Amino acid sequence: MSVWSWLVDVATEAITMIPGLAGGLVKSISIFCWTLLFALPLGLLIAFGRMSKRKVFGRFHVIRSFTKLYIDIMRGTPLMLQLMVVFYGPYYLWGANIAGFRYPAIIIAFSLNYAAYFGEIYRSGIESMPLGQYEAAQVLGYTRGQTFFKIILPQVIKRILPAVTNEVITLVKDTSLAFSLAYMEMFTLAKQIAAKNTTFLPFVVSGIFYFVFNAVVARIMNGLEKKMDYYR
């Protein structure tokens, strides 16, 4: 068999796998979108908690300490372990029926995990803002809420976009960890097809899908960076 014939056979086989893997890609995109929808605003709340100055009994920063512990746990343990805890935890703790809980558990675990990372990214951006901007806004009569959402937050978003982009791209690849709960996303389907046909080709096709998905996400995020590059 010539090299050309072999390439044609491989390409033909790969094309036949695309419809099956495309269904998994849709589920991977679903995990990606729902995670961002919940993790980005939750991360902002976590950043507020991490910067909280409220004390109990005049000395204990309860909110700050609790938030820091949460971040340490989310960043210090594997996401795969967190997926298993969220999914199997209700059953072992309360004997709950988890038959239809697989997809919600994936979204919850991903959102809680990524919110911790986004929270620290938000905090770094907020704390990098000059104190003079808060003072100037106070002199102009802005409330604390108006100061943050109209003056501080737009600048923070601009500053943290590169770091957020990095986490978003990582999220695209991390969606493959849903296989640990036997959820039929793209990587799980690729494993099944590879085992059934005894071929490595499904992993190559899924790798191409991930690469294209990441390229689209990176292009969108780069477009946002350019759109918000109003300092230049």
Short mmCIF file of N, CA, C and O in Angstrom, two decimals, residues 41-160:
data_model
loop_
_atom_site.label_atom_id
_atom_site.label_comp_id
_atom_site.label_asym_id
_atom_site.label_seq_id
_atom_site.Cartn_x
_atom_site.Cartn_y
_atom_site.Cartn_z
N PRO A 41 -19.17 35.48 37.82
CA PRO A 41 -19.75 36.31 38.89
C PRO A 41 -19.44 35.78 40.28
O PRO A 41 -19.24 36.58 41.22
N LEU A 42 -19.40 34.44 40.45
CA LEU A 42 -19.07 33.89 41.76
C LEU A 42 -17.65 34.25 42.16
O LEU A 42 -17.37 34.52 43.33
N GLY A 43 -16.75 34.30 41.18
CA GLY A 43 -15.38 34.70 41.45
C GLY A 43 -15.29 36.12 41.99
O GLY A 43 -14.46 36.41 42.86
N LEU A 44 -16.15 37.01 41.50
CA LEU A 44 -16.16 38.38 41.99
C LEU A 44 -16.60 38.42 43.46
O LEU A 44 -16.02 39.17 44.27
N LEU A 45 -17.61 37.63 43.81
CA LEU A 45 -18.04 37.55 45.21
C LEU A 45 -16.93 37.01 46.10
O LEU A 45 -16.73 37.48 47.23
N ILE A 46 -16.21 36.01 45.59
CA ILE A 46 -15.10 35.44 46.35
C ILE A 46 -14.00 36.48 46.55
O ILE A 46 -13.39 36.57 47.62
N ALA A 47 -13.76 37.29 45.53
CA ALA A 47 -12.76 38.35 45.66
C ALA A 47 -13.17 39.34 46.74
O ALA A 47 -12.34 39.79 47.54
N PHE A 48 -14.46 39.70 46.79
CA PHE A 48 -14.95 40.59 47.83
C PHE A 48 -14.73 39.96 49.21
O PHE A 48 -14.31 40.65 50.16
N GLY A 49 -15.04 38.67 49.34
CA GLY A 49 -14.85 37.99 50.61
C GLY A 49 -13.38 37.93 51.00
O GLY A 49 -13.03 38.10 52.18
N ARG A 50 -12.53 37.72 50.01
CA ARG A 50 -11.08 37.65 50.28
C ARG A 50 -10.53 38.98 50.76
O ARG A 50 -9.54 39.02 51.50
N MET A 51 -11.15 40.08 50.35
CA MET A 51 -10.68 41.41 50.74
C MET A 51 -11.48 42.00 51.90
O MET A 51 -11.25 43.13 52.29
N SER A 52 -12.41 41.23 52.44
CA SER A 52 -13.27 41.73 53.51
C SER A 52 -12.45 42.15 54.73
O SER A 52 -11.51 41.46 55.13
N LYS A 53 -12.84 43.26 55.33
CA LYS A 53 -12.17 43.76 56.54
C LYS A 53 -13.07 43.65 57.77
O LYS A 53 -12.73 44.13 58.84
N ARG A 54 -14.25 43.02 57.59
CA ARG A 54 -15.18 42.86 58.69
C ARG A 54 -14.62 41.89 59.73
O ARG A 54 -14.17 40.81 59.40
N LYS A 55 -14.69 42.29 60.99
CA LYS A 55 -14.15 41.48 62.08
C LYS A 55 -15.26 41.04 63.03
O LYS A 55 -16.29 41.69 63.13
N VAL A 56 -15.01 39.93 63.69
CA VAL A 56 -15.89 39.43 64.75
C VAL A 56 -15.13 39.50 66.05
O VAL A 56 -13.96 39.10 66.13
N PHE A 57 -15.78 40.02 67.08
CA PHE A 57 -15.15 40.24 68.38
C PHE A 57 -13.94 41.17 68.28
O PHE A 57 -13.02 41.10 69.09
N GLY A 58 -13.95 42.00 67.24
CA GLY A 58 -12.91 43.01 67.10
C GLY A 58 -11.57 42.50 66.63
O GLY A 58 -10.61 43.27 66.53
N ARG A 59 -11.45 41.19 66.30
CA ARG A 59 -10.12 40.71 65.93
C ARG A 59 -10.11 39.63 64.85
O ARG A 59 -9.12 39.44 64.15
N PHE A 60 -11.20 38.87 64.66
CA PHE A 60 -11.20 37.75 63.71
C PHE A 60 -11.84 38.14 62.38
O PHE A 60 -12.99 38.58 62.36
N HIS A 61 -11.10 37.98 61.30
CA HIS A 61 -11.63 38.22 59.96
C HIS A 61 -12.30 36.93 59.47
O HIS A 61 -11.69 36.14 58.73
N VAL A 62 -13.54 36.71 59.88
CA VAL A 62 -14.21 35.44 59.60
C VAL A 62 -14.43 35.24 58.10
O VAL A 62 -14.10 34.19 57.55
N ILE A 63 -14.98 36.25 57.43
CA ILE A 63 -15.29 36.11 56.00
C ILE A 63 -14.00 35.92 55.20
O ILE A 63 -13.93 35.04 54.32
N ARG A 64 -12.99 36.71 55.51
CA ARG A 64 -11.73 36.59 54.79
C ARG A 64 -11.08 35.22 55.00
O ARG A 64 -10.59 34.59 54.06
N SER A 65 -11.11 34.75 56.26
CA SER A 65 -10.50 33.46 56.56
C SER A 65 -11.25 32.31 55.89
O SER A 65 -10.63 31.39 55.35
N PHE A 66 -12.58 32.38 55.92
CA PHE A 66 -13.38 31.33 55.29
C PHE A 66 -13.13 31.31 53.78
O PHE A 66 -12.97 30.23 53.18
N THR A 67 -13.08 32.49 53.17
CA THR A 67 -12.86 32.57 51.73
C THR A 67 -11.47 32.06 51.36
O THR A 67 -11.31 31.36 50.36
N LYS A 68 -10.49 32.40 52.17
CA LYS A 68 -9.12 31.93 51.90
C LYS A 68 -9.05 30.41 52.01
O LYS A 68 -8.37 29.75 51.19
N LEU A 69 -9.73 29.84 53.01
CA LEU A 69 -9.76 28.39 53.15
C LEU A 69 -10.41 27.74 51.94
O LEU A 69 -9.92 26.72 51.43
N TYR A 70 -11.50 28.33 51.48
CA TYR A 70 -12.19 27.82 50.28
C TYR A 70 -11.26 27.83 49.08
O TYR A 70 -11.16 26.83 48.34
N ILE A 71 -10.55 28.93 48.87
CA ILE A 71 -9.63 29.04 47.74
C ILE A 71 -8.50 28.02 47.86
O ILE A 71 -8.12 27.36 46.87
N ASP A 72 -7.97 27.85 49.06
CA ASP A 72 -6.89 26.89 49.27
C ASP A 72 -7.34 25.46 48.94
O ASP A 72 -6.60 24.68 48.33
N ILE A 73 -8.57 25.13 49.32
CA ILE A 73 -9.08 23.79 49.05
C ILE A 73 -9.31 23.59 47.55
O ILE A 73 -8.92 22.56 46.98
N MET A 74 -9.92 24.57 46.91
CA MET A 74 -10.22 24.45 45.48
C MET A 74 -8.94 24.39 44.64
O MET A 74 -8.87 23.64 43.66
N ARG A 75 -7.93 25.16 45.02
CA ARG A 75 -6.69 25.18 44.25
C ARG A 75 -5.72 24.08 44.66
O ARG A 75 -4.81 23.74 43.90
N GLY A 76 -5.91 23.53 45.87
CA GLY A 76 -4.96 22.56 46.39
C GLY A 76 -5.35 21.11 46.19
O GLY A 76 -4.57 20.21 46.51
N THR A 77 -6.56 20.87 45.67
CA THR A 77 -7.00 19.50 45.42
C THR A 77 -7.34 19.33 43.94
O THR A 77 -7.75 20.30 43.29
N PRO A 78 -7.21 18.14 43.39
CA PRO A 78 -7.48 17.93 41.95
C PRO A 78 -8.95 18.17 41.62
O PRO A 78 -9.85 17.83 42.40
N LEU A 79 -9.19 18.73 40.47
CA LEU A 79 -10.56 18.95 40.00
C LEU A 79 -11.30 17.63 39.86
O LEU A 79 -12.51 17.56 40.12
N MET A 80 -10.61 16.59 39.46
CA MET A 80 -11.25 15.28 39.32
C MET A 80 -11.80 14.81 40.67
O MET A 80 -12.90 14.26 40.75
N LEU A 81 -11.02 15.03 41.74
CA LEU A 81 -11.48 14.66 43.08
C LEU A 81 -12.70 15.48 43.48
O LEU A 81 -13.66 14.95 44.06
N GLN A 82 -12.70 16.76 43.14
CA GLN A 82 -13.83 17.62 43.45
C GLN A 82 -15.09 17.18 42.71
O GLN A 82 -16.20 17.22 43.26
N LEU A 83 -14.93 16.74 41.48
CA LEU A 83 -16.06 16.21 40.71
C LEU A 83 -16.67 15.00 41.42
O LEU A 83 -17.90 14.89 41.55
N MET A 84 -15.82 14.11 41.90
CA MET A 84 -16.32 12.91 42.57
C MET A 84 -16.99 13.24 43.90
O MET A 84 -18.02 12.65 44.26
N VAL A 85 -16.43 14.20 44.63
CA VAL A 85 -17.01 14.60 45.91
C VAL A 85 -18.40 15.21 45.71
O VAL A 85 -19.36 14.87 46.42
N VAL A 86 -18.52 16.10 44.73
CA VAL A 86 -19.81 16.76 44.48
C VAL A 86 -20.85 15.75 44.01
O VAL A 86 -22.02 15.81 44.41
N PHE A 87 -20.44 14.79 43.17
CA PHE A 87 -21.40 13.83 42.62
C PHE A 87 -21.78 12.75 43.63
O PHE A 87 -22.96 12.49 43.86
N TYR A 88 -20.77 12.13 44.25
CA TYR A 88 -21.06 11.01 45.15
C TYR A 88 -21.35 11.44 46.58
O TYR A 88 -21.94 10.67 47.35
N GLY A 89 -20.95 12.67 46.93
CA GLY A 89 -21.14 13.15 48.30
C GLY A 89 -22.58 13.05 48.80
O GLY A 89 -22.82 12.53 49.91
N PRO A 90 -23.57 13.57 48.05
CA PRO A 90 -24.96 13.50 48.53
C PRO A 90 -25.42 12.07 48.81
O PRO A 90 -26.21 11.85 49.74
N TYR A 91 -24.93 11.11 48.05
CA TYR A 91 -25.34 9.72 48.28
C TYR A 91 -24.75 9.17 49.57
O TYR A 91 -25.45 8.57 50.40
N TYR A 92 -23.44 9.37 49.76
CA TYR A 92 -22.79 8.82 50.94
C TYR A 92 -23.15 9.57 52.22
O TYR A 92 -23.13 8.99 53.31
N LEU A 93 -23.48 10.86 52.10
CA LEU A 93 -23.81 11.64 53.29
C LEU A 93 -25.28 11.50 53.70
O LEU A 93 -25.59 11.40 54.89
N TRP A 94 -26.18 11.54 52.70
CA TRP A 94 -27.61 11.54 53.01
C TRP A 94 -28.39 10.44 52.31
O TRP A 94 -29.60 10.37 52.45
N GLY A 95 -27.72 9.59 51.57
CA GLY A 95 -28.41 8.53 50.85
C GLY A 95 -29.29 9.04 49.72
O GLY A 95 -30.26 8.39 49.33
N ALA A 96 -28.94 10.22 49.18
CA ALA A 96 -29.75 10.84 48.13
C ALA A 96 -29.64 10.08 46.82
O ALA A 96 -28.62 9.43 46.54
N ASN A 97 -30.69 10.16 46.03
CA ASN A 97 -30.69 9.55 44.70
C ASN A 97 -29.92 10.45 43.73
O ASN A 97 -30.32 11.58 43.49
N ILE A 98 -28.82 9.95 43.20
CA ILE A 98 -27.96 10.77 42.34
C ILE A 98 -28.06 10.36 40.87
O ILE A 98 -27.20 10.72 40.06
N ALA A 99 -29.10 9.63 40.53
CA ALA A 99 -29.23 9.11 39.16
C ALA A 99 -29.23 10.23 38.12
O ALA A 99 -28.60 10.12 37.08
N GLY A 100 -29.94 11.31 38.39
CA GLY A 100 -30.01 12.40 37.42
C GLY A 100 -29.15 13.58 37.78
O GLY A 100 -29.36 14.70 37.28
N PHE A 101 -28.17 13.35 38.65
CA PHE A 101 -27.37 14.45 39.19
C PHE A 101 -26.02 14.60 38.50
O PHE A 101 -25.25 15.48 38.83
N ARG A 102 -25.74 13.76 37.52
CA ARG A 102 -24.40 13.73 36.91
C ARG A 102 -24.03 15.06 36.27
O ARG A 102 -22.98 15.64 36.58
N TYR A 103 -24.87 15.57 35.37
CA TYR A 103 -24.54 16.82 34.68
C TYR A 103 -24.54 18.02 35.63
O TYR A 103 -23.60 18.82 35.60
N PRO A 104 -25.56 18.19 36.50
CA PRO A 104 -25.50 19.29 37.47
C PRO A 104 -24.25 19.23 38.36
O PRO A 104 -23.67 20.26 38.67
N ALA A 105 -23.84 18.02 38.75
CA ALA A 105 -22.65 17.88 39.59
C ALA A 105 -21.41 18.37 38.85
O ALA A 105 -20.52 19.02 39.44
N ILE A 106 -21.33 18.08 37.56
CA ILE A 106 -20.19 18.54 36.76
C ILE A 106 -20.15 20.06 36.71
O ILE A 106 -19.09 20.68 36.91
N ILE A 107 -21.30 20.69 36.47
CA ILE A 107 -21.35 22.15 36.39
C ILE A 107 -21.01 22.77 37.74
O ILE A 107 -20.26 23.76 37.82
N ILE A 108 -21.55 22.21 38.82
CA ILE A 108 -21.28 22.74 40.16
C ILE A 108 -19.80 22.64 40.48
O ILE A 108 -19.19 23.61 40.95
N ALA A 109 -19.21 21.46 40.26
CA ALA A 109 -17.80 21.27 40.60
C ALA A 109 -16.89 22.17 39.77
O ALA A 109 -15.97 22.81 40.30
N PHE A 110 -17.15 22.25 38.47
CA PHE A 110 -16.34 23.12 37.60
C PHE A 110 -16.50 24.59 38.03
O PHE A 110 -15.51 25.34 38.07
N SER A 111 -17.71 25.01 38.31
CA SER A 111 -17.97 26.41 38.67
C SER A 111 -17.28 26.77 39.98
O SER A 111 -16.64 27.83 40.09
N LEU A 112 -17.39 25.90 40.99
CA LEU A 112 -16.76 26.17 42.28
C LEU A 112 -15.24 26.20 42.15
O LEU A 112 -14.57 27.03 42.77
N ASN A 113 -14.70 25.30 41.34
CA ASN A 113 -13.25 25.26 41.16
C ASN A 113 -12.74 26.51 40.45
O ASN A 113 -11.80 27.17 40.93
N TYR A 114 -13.35 26.85 39.34
CA TYR A 114 -12.85 27.99 38.56
C TYR A 114 -13.17 29.32 39.22
O TYR A 114 -12.46 30.31 39.01
N ALA A 115 -14.22 29.37 40.03
CA ALA A 115 -14.53 30.61 40.75
C ALA A 115 -13.39 30.97 41.70
O ALA A 115 -13.11 32.16 41.90
N ALA A 116 -12.73 29.97 42.28
CA ALA A 116 -11.60 30.23 43.17
C ALA A 116 -10.46 30.91 42.41
O ALA A 116 -9.85 31.87 42.90
N TYR A 117 -10.16 30.43 41.22
CA TYR A 117 -9.10 31.02 40.41
C TYR A 117 -9.49 32.42 39.93
O TYR A 117 -8.69 33.36 40.00
N PHE A 118 -10.72 32.55 39.46
CA PHE A 118 -11.18 33.86 39.01
C PHE A 118 -11.21 34.85 40.17
O PHE A 118 -10.94 36.04 39.98
N GLY A 119 -11.56 34.37 41.37
CA GLY A 119 -11.59 35.25 42.53
C GLY A 119 -10.24 35.88 42.81
O GLY A 119 -10.14 37.08 43.09
N GLU A 120 -9.19 35.07 42.72
CA GLU A 120 -7.85 35.62 42.96
C GLU A 120 -7.42 36.55 41.83
O GLU A 120 -6.70 37.53 42.06
N ILE A 121 -7.86 36.26 40.62
CA ILE A 121 -7.54 37.15 39.50
C ILE A 121 -8.24 38.49 39.68
O ILE A 121 -7.64 39.56 39.49
N TYR A 122 -9.52 38.45 40.06
CA TYR A 122 -10.25 39.69 40.34
C TYR A 122 -9.55 40.48 41.45
O TYR A 122 -9.38 41.70 41.35
N ARG A 123 -9.18 39.78 42.52
CA ARG A 123 -8.56 40.45 43.66
C ARG A 123 -7.26 41.15 43.25
O ARG A 123 -6.99 42.29 43.67
N SER A 124 -6.46 40.48 42.44
CA SER A 124 -5.20 41.10 42.00
C SER A 124 -5.47 42.36 41.20
O SER A 124 -4.75 43.37 41.34
N GLY A 125 -6.52 42.34 40.38
CA GLY A 125 -6.85 43.53 39.60
C GLY A 125 -7.40 44.65 40.45
O GLY A 125 -7.02 45.82 40.28
N ILE A 126 -8.27 44.32 41.39
CA ILE A 126 -8.87 45.35 42.25
C ILE A 126 -7.82 46.00 43.14
O ILE A 126 -7.78 47.23 43.30
N GLU A 127 -6.95 45.18 43.72
CA GLU A 127 -5.93 45.73 44.62
C GLU A 127 -4.83 46.49 43.89
O GLU A 127 -4.05 47.20 44.53
N SER A 128 -4.77 46.33 42.57
CA SER A 128 -3.76 47.08 41.81
C SER A 128 -4.21 48.50 41.48
O SER A 128 -3.41 49.30 40.99
N MET A 129 -5.49 48.80 41.73
CA MET A 129 -6.01 50.14 41.40
C MET A 129 -5.50 51.18 42.40
O MET A 129 -5.49 50.92 43.61
N PRO A 130 -5.08 52.34 41.92
CA PRO A 130 -4.57 53.39 42.82
C PRO A 130 -5.66 53.87 43.79
O PRO A 130 -6.83 54.03 43.42
N LEU A 131 -5.27 54.10 45.03
CA LEU A 131 -6.21 54.56 46.04
C LEU A 131 -6.78 55.93 45.68
O LEU A 131 -7.91 56.27 46.06
N GLY A 132 -6.02 56.71 44.93
CA GLY A 132 -6.47 58.05 44.55
C GLY A 132 -7.76 58.04 43.75
O GLY A 132 -8.53 59.00 43.79
N GLN A 133 -8.02 56.97 43.00
CA GLN A 133 -9.25 56.91 42.22
C GLN A 133 -10.48 56.80 43.12
O GLN A 133 -11.52 57.40 42.85
N TYR A 134 -10.35 56.07 44.21
CA TYR A 134 -11.45 55.97 45.17
C TYR A 134 -11.68 57.33 45.84
O TYR A 134 -12.83 57.75 46.02
N GLU A 135 -10.59 57.99 46.18
CA GLU A 135 -10.71 59.29 46.85
C GLU A 135 -11.31 60.33 45.92
O GLU A 135 -12.15 61.14 46.34
N ALA A 136 -10.90 60.31 44.65
CA ALA A 136 -11.44 61.26 43.68
C ALA A 136 -12.93 61.03 43.47
O ALA A 136 -13.72 61.98 43.38
N ALA A 137 -13.33 59.77 43.40
CA ALA A 137 -14.75 59.45 43.22
C ALA A 137 -15.56 59.89 44.43
O ALA A 137 -16.70 60.38 44.29
N GLN A 138 -14.99 59.77 45.61
CA GLN A 138 -15.70 60.20 46.82
C GLN A 138 -15.88 61.71 46.84
O GLN A 138 -16.95 62.21 47.20
N VAL A 139 -14.86 62.42 46.38
CA VAL A 139 -14.96 63.89 46.30
C VAL A 139 -16.04 64.30 45.31
O VAL A 139 -16.77 65.28 45.52
N LEU A 140 -16.19 63.53 44.23
CA LEU A 140 -17.20 63.84 43.20
C LEU A 140 -18.61 63.41 43.61
O LEU A 140 -19.56 63.62 42.86
N GLY A 141 -18.73 62.77 44.75
CA GLY A 141 -20.05 62.42 45.25
C GLY A 141 -20.53 61.03 44.86
O GLY A 141 -21.71 60.71 45.04
N TYR A 142 -19.65 60.19 44.35
CA TYR A 142 -20.04 58.82 43.99
C TYR A 142 -20.21 57.97 45.25
O TYR A 142 -19.43 58.12 46.21
N THR A 143 -21.18 57.09 45.23
CA THR A 143 -21.31 56.12 46.31
C THR A 143 -20.26 55.02 46.11
O THR A 143 -19.62 54.94 45.06
N ARG A 144 -20.11 54.15 47.10
CA ARG A 144 -19.13 53.08 46.99
C ARG A 144 -19.48 52.13 45.83
O ARG A 144 -18.61 51.69 45.10
N GLY A 145 -20.78 51.86 45.69
CA GLY A 145 -21.22 50.99 44.60
C GLY A 145 -20.97 51.61 43.24
O GLY A 145 -20.51 50.95 42.31
N GLN A 146 -21.32 52.90 43.10
CA GLN A 146 -21.09 53.59 41.84
C GLN A 146 -19.59 53.67 41.52
O GLN A 146 -19.19 53.50 40.36
N THR A 147 -18.79 53.91 42.54
CA THR A 147 -17.34 53.99 42.34
C THR A 147 -16.79 52.68 41.79
O THR A 147 -16.01 52.66 40.84
N PHE A 148 -17.26 51.59 42.39
CA PHE A 148 -16.71 50.29 41.98
C PHE A 148 -17.18 49.90 40.59
O PHE A 148 -16.37 49.55 39.72
N PHE A 149 -18.50 49.95 40.35
CA PHE A 149 -19.04 49.42 39.10
C PHE A 149 -18.86 50.37 37.91
O PHE A 149 -18.80 49.91 36.77
N LYS A 150 -18.75 51.66 38.14
CA LYS A 150 -18.62 52.60 37.04
C LYS A 150 -17.17 53.02 36.76
O LYS A 150 -16.84 53.40 35.64
N ILE A 151 -16.33 52.97 37.78
CA ILE A 151 -14.96 53.47 37.62
C ILE A 151 -13.93 52.35 37.75
O ILE A 151 -13.06 52.17 36.89
N ILE A 152 -14.02 51.59 38.83
CA ILE A 152 -12.99 50.59 39.13
C ILE A 152 -13.13 49.33 38.28
O ILE A 152 -12.17 48.89 37.64
N LEU A 153 -14.33 48.73 38.27
CA LEU A 153 -14.51 47.44 37.60
C LEU A 153 -14.15 47.46 36.11
O LEU A 153 -13.48 46.52 35.65
N PRO A 154 -14.55 48.48 35.34
CA PRO A 154 -14.15 48.48 33.92
C PRO A 154 -12.62 48.45 33.73
O PRO A 154 -12.12 47.77 32.82
N GLN A 155 -11.90 49.16 34.59
CA GLN A 155 -10.45 49.15 34.49
C GLN A 155 -9.87 47.81 34.95
O GLN A 155 -8.89 47.31 34.37
N VAL A 156 -10.49 47.23 35.97
CA VAL A 156 -10.04 45.92 36.46
C VAL A 156 -10.19 44.86 35.37
O VAL A 156 -9.28 44.06 35.14
N ILE A 157 -11.34 44.86 34.69
CA ILE A 157 -11.58 43.88 33.64
C ILE A 157 -10.52 43.99 32.56
O ILE A 157 -10.00 43.00 32.05
N LYS A 158 -10.19 45.23 32.20
CA LYS A 158 -9.17 45.44 31.17
C LYS A 158 -7.81 44.87 31.62
O LYS A 158 -7.10 44.24 30.84
N ARG A 159 -7.49 45.06 32.89
CA ARG A 159 -6.19 44.62 33.39
C ARG A 159 -6.09 43.10 33.53
O ARG A 159 -5.00 42.53 33.35
N ILE A 160 -7.19 42.47 33.88
CA ILE A 160 -7.13 41.03 34.18
C ILE A 160 -7.45 40.15 32.98
O ILE A 160 -7.36 38.92 33.09
#
